[in-house]
Short mmCIF file of C-alpha atoms in Angstrom, two decimals:
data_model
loop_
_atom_site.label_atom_id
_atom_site.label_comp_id
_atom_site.label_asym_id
_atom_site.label_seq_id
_atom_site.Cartn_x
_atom_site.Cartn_y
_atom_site.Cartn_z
CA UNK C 1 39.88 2.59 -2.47
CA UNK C 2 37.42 1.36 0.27
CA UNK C 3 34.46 0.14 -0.74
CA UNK C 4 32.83 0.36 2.70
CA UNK C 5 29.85 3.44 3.62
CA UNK C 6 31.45 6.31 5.23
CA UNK C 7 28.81 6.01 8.24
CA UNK C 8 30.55 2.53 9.23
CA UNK C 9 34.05 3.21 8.57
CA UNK C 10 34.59 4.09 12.44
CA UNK C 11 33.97 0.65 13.23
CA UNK C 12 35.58 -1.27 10.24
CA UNK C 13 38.64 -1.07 8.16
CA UNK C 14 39.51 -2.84 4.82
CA UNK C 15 42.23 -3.62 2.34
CA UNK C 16 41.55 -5.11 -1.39
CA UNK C 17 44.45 -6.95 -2.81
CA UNK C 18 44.66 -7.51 -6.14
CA UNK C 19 46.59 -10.84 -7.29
CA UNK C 20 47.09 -12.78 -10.33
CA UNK C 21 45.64 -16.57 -10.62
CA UNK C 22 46.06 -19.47 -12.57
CA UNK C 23 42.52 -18.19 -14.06
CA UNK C 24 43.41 -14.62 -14.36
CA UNK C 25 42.75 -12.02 -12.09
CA UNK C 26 41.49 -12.05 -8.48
CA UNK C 27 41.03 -10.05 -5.25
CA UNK C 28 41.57 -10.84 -1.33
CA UNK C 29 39.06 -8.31 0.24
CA UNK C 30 40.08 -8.30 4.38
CA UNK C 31 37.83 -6.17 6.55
CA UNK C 32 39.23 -5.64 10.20
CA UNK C 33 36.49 -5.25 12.58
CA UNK C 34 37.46 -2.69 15.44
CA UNK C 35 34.12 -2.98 17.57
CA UNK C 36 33.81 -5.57 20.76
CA UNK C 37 30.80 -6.58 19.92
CA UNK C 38 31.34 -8.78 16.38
CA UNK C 39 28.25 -8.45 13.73
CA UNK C 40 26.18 -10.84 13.48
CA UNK C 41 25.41 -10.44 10.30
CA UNK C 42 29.16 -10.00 9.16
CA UNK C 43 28.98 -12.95 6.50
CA UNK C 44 26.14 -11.16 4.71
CA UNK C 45 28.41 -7.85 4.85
CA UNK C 46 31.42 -9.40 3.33
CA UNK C 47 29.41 -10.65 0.46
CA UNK C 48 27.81 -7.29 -0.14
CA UNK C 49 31.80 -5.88 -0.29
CA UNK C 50 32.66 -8.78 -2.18
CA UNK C 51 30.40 -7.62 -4.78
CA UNK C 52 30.88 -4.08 -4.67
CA UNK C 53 34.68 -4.98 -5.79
CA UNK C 54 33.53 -7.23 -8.80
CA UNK C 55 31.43 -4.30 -10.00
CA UNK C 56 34.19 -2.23 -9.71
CA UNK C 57 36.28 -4.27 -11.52
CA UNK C 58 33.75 -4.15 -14.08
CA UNK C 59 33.47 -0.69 -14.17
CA UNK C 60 37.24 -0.70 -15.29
CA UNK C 61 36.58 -2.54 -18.60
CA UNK C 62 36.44 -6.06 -17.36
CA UNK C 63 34.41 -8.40 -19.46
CA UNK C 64 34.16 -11.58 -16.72
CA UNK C 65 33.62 -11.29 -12.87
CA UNK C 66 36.95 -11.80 -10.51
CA UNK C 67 37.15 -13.66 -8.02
CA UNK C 68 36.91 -12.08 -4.73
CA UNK C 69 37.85 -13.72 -1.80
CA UNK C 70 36.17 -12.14 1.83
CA UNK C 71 37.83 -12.52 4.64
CA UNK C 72 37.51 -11.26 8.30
CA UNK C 73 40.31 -9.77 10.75
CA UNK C 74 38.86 -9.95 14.02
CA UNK C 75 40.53 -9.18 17.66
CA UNK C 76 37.44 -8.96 19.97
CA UNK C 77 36.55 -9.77 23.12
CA UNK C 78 34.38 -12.62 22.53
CA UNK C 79 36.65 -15.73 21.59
CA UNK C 80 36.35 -17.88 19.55
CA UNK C 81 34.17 -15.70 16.67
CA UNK C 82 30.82 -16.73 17.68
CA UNK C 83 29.17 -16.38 13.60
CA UNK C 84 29.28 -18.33 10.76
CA UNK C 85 31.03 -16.68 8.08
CA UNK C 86 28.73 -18.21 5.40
CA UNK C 87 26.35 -15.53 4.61
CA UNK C 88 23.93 -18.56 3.67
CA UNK C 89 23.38 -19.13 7.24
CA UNK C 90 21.87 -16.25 7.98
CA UNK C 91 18.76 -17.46 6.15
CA UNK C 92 15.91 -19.33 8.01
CA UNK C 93 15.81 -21.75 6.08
CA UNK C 94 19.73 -22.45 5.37
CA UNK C 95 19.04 -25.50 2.85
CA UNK C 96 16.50 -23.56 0.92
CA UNK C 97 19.30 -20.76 0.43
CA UNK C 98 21.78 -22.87 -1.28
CA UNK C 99 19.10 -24.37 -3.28
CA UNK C 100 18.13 -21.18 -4.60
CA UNK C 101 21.68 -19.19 -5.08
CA UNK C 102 23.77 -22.19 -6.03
CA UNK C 103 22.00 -22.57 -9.09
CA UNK C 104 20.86 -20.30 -11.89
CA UNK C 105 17.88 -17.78 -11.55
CA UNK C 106 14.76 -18.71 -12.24
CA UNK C 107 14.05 -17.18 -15.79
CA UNK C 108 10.46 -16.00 -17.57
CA UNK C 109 11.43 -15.62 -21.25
CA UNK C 110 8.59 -14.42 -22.71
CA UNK C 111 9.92 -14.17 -26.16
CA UNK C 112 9.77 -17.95 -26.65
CA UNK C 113 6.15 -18.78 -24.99
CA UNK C 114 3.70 -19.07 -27.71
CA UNK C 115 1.45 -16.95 -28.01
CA UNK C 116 -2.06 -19.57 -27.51
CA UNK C 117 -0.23 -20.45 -24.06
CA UNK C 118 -0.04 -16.33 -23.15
CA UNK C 119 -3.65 -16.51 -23.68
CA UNK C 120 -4.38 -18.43 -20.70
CA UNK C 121 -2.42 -16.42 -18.39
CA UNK C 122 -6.01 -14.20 -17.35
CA UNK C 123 -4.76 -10.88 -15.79
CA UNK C 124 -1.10 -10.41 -17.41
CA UNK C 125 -2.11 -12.59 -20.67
CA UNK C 126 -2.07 -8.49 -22.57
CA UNK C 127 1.09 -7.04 -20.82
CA UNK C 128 3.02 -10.38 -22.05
CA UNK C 129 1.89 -10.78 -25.12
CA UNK C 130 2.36 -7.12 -26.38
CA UNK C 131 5.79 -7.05 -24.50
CA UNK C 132 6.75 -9.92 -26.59
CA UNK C 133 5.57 -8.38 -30.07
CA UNK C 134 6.44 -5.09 -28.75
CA UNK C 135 9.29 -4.48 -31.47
CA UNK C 136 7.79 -5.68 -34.27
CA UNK C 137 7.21 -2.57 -36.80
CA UNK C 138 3.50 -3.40 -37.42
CA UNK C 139 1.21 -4.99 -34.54
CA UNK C 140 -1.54 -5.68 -37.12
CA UNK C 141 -1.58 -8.74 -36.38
CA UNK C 142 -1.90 -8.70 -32.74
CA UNK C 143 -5.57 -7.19 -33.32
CA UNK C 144 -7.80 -10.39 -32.52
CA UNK C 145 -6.20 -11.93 -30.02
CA UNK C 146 -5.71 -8.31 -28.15
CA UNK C 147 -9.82 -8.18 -28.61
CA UNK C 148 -10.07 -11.12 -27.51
CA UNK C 149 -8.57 -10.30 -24.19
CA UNK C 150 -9.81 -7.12 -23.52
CA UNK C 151 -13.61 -8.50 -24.03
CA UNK C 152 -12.64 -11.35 -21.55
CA UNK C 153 -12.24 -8.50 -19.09
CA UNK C 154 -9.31 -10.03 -16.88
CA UNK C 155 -7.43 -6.69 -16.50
CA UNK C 156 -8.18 -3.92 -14.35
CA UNK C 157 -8.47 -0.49 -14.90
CA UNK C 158 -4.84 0.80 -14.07
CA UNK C 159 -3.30 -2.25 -16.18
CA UNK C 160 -5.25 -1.39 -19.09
CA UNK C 161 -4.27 2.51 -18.60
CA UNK C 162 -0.69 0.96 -18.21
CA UNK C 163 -1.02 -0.54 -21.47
CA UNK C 164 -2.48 1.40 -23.80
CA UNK C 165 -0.01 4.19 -22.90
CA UNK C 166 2.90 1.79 -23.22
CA UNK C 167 1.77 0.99 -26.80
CA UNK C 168 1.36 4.65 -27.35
CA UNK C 169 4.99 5.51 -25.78
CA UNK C 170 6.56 3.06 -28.04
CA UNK C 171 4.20 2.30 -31.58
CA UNK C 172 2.27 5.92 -31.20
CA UNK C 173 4.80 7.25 -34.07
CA UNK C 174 4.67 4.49 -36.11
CA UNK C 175 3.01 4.45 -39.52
CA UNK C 176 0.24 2.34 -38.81
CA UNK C 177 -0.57 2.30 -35.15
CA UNK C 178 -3.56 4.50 -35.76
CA UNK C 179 -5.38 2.02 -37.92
CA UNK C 180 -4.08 -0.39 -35.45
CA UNK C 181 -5.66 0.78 -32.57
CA UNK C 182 -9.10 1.84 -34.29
CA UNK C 183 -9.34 -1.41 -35.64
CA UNK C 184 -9.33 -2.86 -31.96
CA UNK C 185 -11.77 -0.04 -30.82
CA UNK C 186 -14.17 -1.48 -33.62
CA UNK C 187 -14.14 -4.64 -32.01
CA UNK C 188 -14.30 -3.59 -28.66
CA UNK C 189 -16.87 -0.84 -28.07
CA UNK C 190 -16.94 -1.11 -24.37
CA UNK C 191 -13.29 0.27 -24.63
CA UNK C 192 -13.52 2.34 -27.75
CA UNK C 193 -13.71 5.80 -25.44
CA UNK C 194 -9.88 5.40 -24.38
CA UNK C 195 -8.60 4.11 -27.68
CA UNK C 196 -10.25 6.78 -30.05
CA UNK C 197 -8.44 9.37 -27.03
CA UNK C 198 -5.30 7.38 -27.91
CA UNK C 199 -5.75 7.51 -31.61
CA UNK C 200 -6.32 11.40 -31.05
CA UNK C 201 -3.66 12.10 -29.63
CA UNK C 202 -1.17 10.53 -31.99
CA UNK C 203 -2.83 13.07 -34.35
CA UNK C 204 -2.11 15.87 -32.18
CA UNK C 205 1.25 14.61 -31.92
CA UNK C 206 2.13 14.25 -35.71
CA UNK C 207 0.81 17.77 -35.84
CA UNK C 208 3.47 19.00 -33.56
CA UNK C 209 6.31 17.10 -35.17
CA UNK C 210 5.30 17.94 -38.09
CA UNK C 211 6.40 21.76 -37.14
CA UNK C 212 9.23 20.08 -35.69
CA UNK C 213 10.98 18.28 -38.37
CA UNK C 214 14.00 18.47 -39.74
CA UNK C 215 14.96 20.05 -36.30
CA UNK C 216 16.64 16.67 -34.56
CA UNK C 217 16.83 17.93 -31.36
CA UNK C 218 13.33 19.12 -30.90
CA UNK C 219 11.67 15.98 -31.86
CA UNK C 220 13.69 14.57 -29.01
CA UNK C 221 12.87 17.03 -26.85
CA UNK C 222 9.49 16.22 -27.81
CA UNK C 223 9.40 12.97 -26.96
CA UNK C 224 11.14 13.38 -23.74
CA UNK C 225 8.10 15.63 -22.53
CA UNK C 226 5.30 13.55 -23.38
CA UNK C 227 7.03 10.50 -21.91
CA UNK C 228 6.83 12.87 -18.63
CA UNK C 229 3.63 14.33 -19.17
CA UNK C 230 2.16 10.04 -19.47
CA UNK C 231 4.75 9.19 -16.62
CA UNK C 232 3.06 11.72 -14.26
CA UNK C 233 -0.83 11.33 -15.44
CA UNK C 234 -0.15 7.25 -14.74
CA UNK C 235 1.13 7.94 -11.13
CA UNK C 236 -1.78 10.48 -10.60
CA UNK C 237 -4.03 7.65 -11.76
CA UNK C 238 -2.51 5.45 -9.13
CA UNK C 239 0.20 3.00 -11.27
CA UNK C 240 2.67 2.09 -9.17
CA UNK C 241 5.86 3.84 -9.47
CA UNK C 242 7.54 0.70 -11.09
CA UNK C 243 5.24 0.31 -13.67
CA UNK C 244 5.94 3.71 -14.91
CA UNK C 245 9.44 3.58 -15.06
CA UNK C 246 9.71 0.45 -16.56
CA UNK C 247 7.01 1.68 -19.59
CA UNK C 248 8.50 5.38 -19.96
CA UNK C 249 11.94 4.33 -19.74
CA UNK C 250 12.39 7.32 -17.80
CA UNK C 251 14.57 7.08 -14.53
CA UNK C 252 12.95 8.25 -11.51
CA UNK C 253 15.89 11.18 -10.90
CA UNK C 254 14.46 12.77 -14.53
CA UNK C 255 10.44 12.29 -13.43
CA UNK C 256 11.16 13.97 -9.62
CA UNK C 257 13.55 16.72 -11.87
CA UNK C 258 10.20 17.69 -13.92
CA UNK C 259 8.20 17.85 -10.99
CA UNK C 260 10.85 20.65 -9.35
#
């Protein structure tokens, strides 16, 4: 099967080989260029196919990446091929490149920063540090230092909205996230508006399921709309589309599909 887009297969053709290696499996990926005019940006190309074969090898049940060797069958006019074939050179800054994909990615583990070092991080300090205590069952003790940042007033207006609905998506059915939240409201009047709404509508919630229960499918259901309903009132409010998704969980096929 190709792995090229159907809008460029007039002007390429390719072949994936499978093989057997010392190391175990492997491909030889050959595209044959049929244009006159070769690509400049052919290198970059190959390693996008390149890829594209490793996920599909992946896709079949593979538990390690293959290796995947690109190469290029070219017959045009221009002779010798004028490009460099190492998709690296296609960067500005060539040297920089390698330095950066040579090596592993740059990694932000939040889950082993402690937590007086989160503290200092002013705007994103409450997004981290509730991300990394996220799963524990009861946030209790998360109370003074979240007061403690909210009364330093780093965040803005949409990050706190993106927060308190992101602890609401994912602690609002837990035993003790009401006490939880009132208990920061106490402590923070300026902001105790928007958490007593939260802490409302928790109630209104457990109200619902409680008609709900025993009925599985339902209290999924359930879930699955006010998810939506949060995921659209956040992008009316202006949080950017990302910032949804990533706190609703929901894909951005199933928000457009609620809209219709």
């Amino acid at each position: 099967r190709t792995v090229l887009s159907r809008k460029i297969r007039a002007f390429y053709s390719d072949v994936l080989w499978s093989l057997k290696t010392c190391e175990g499996d492997g491909y030889i990926y050959v595209v044959i260029e049929h244009q006159s005019t070769p690509d400049a940006h052919m290198a970059f190309r190959l390693m996008r196919y390149a890829t594209a074969a490793m996920q599909r090898h992946l896709d079949a049940g593979h538990k390690t990446l293959p290796l995947v060797i690109p190469m290029l069958f070219y017959h045009g006019a221009k002779s010798p091929y004028p490009f460099s074939l190492c998709w690296l050179d296609e960067f500005d800054d060539p040297a920089l490149a390698r330095q950066l994909y040579a090596t592993a990615f740059p990694l932000v583990d939040i889950t082993v920063v402690p937590d007086n070092e989160i503290m200092q991080h002013r705007r994103i300090a409450m997004l981290e540090l509730v991300q990394k205590h996220i799963r524990q069952r009861d946030l209790m003790g998360l109370v003074e230092r979240l007061a403690v940042l909210l009364i330093t007033g780093n965040a803005n207006d949409s990050q706190l909205k993106a927060l308190f609905n992101y602890l609401l998506i994912q602690h609002g059915s837990t035993p003790r996230f009401g006490k939880f939240i009132r208990e920061v409201a106490r402590r923070v009047p300026q902001h105790k508006e928007r958490l007593m709404t939260i802490v409302d509508r928790i109630r209104e919630s457990g109200r619902r399921k409680g008609k709900r229960e025993g009925v599985q499918q339902g209290i999924h259901q359930g879930k699955q709309e006010e998810a939506l309903r949060i995921a659209h009132t956040m992008l009316e409010q202006g949080i950017e589309r990302e910032m949804v998704l990533m706190i609703t969980g929901l894909s951005d096929e199933e928000i457009k599909a609620k809209r219709h």
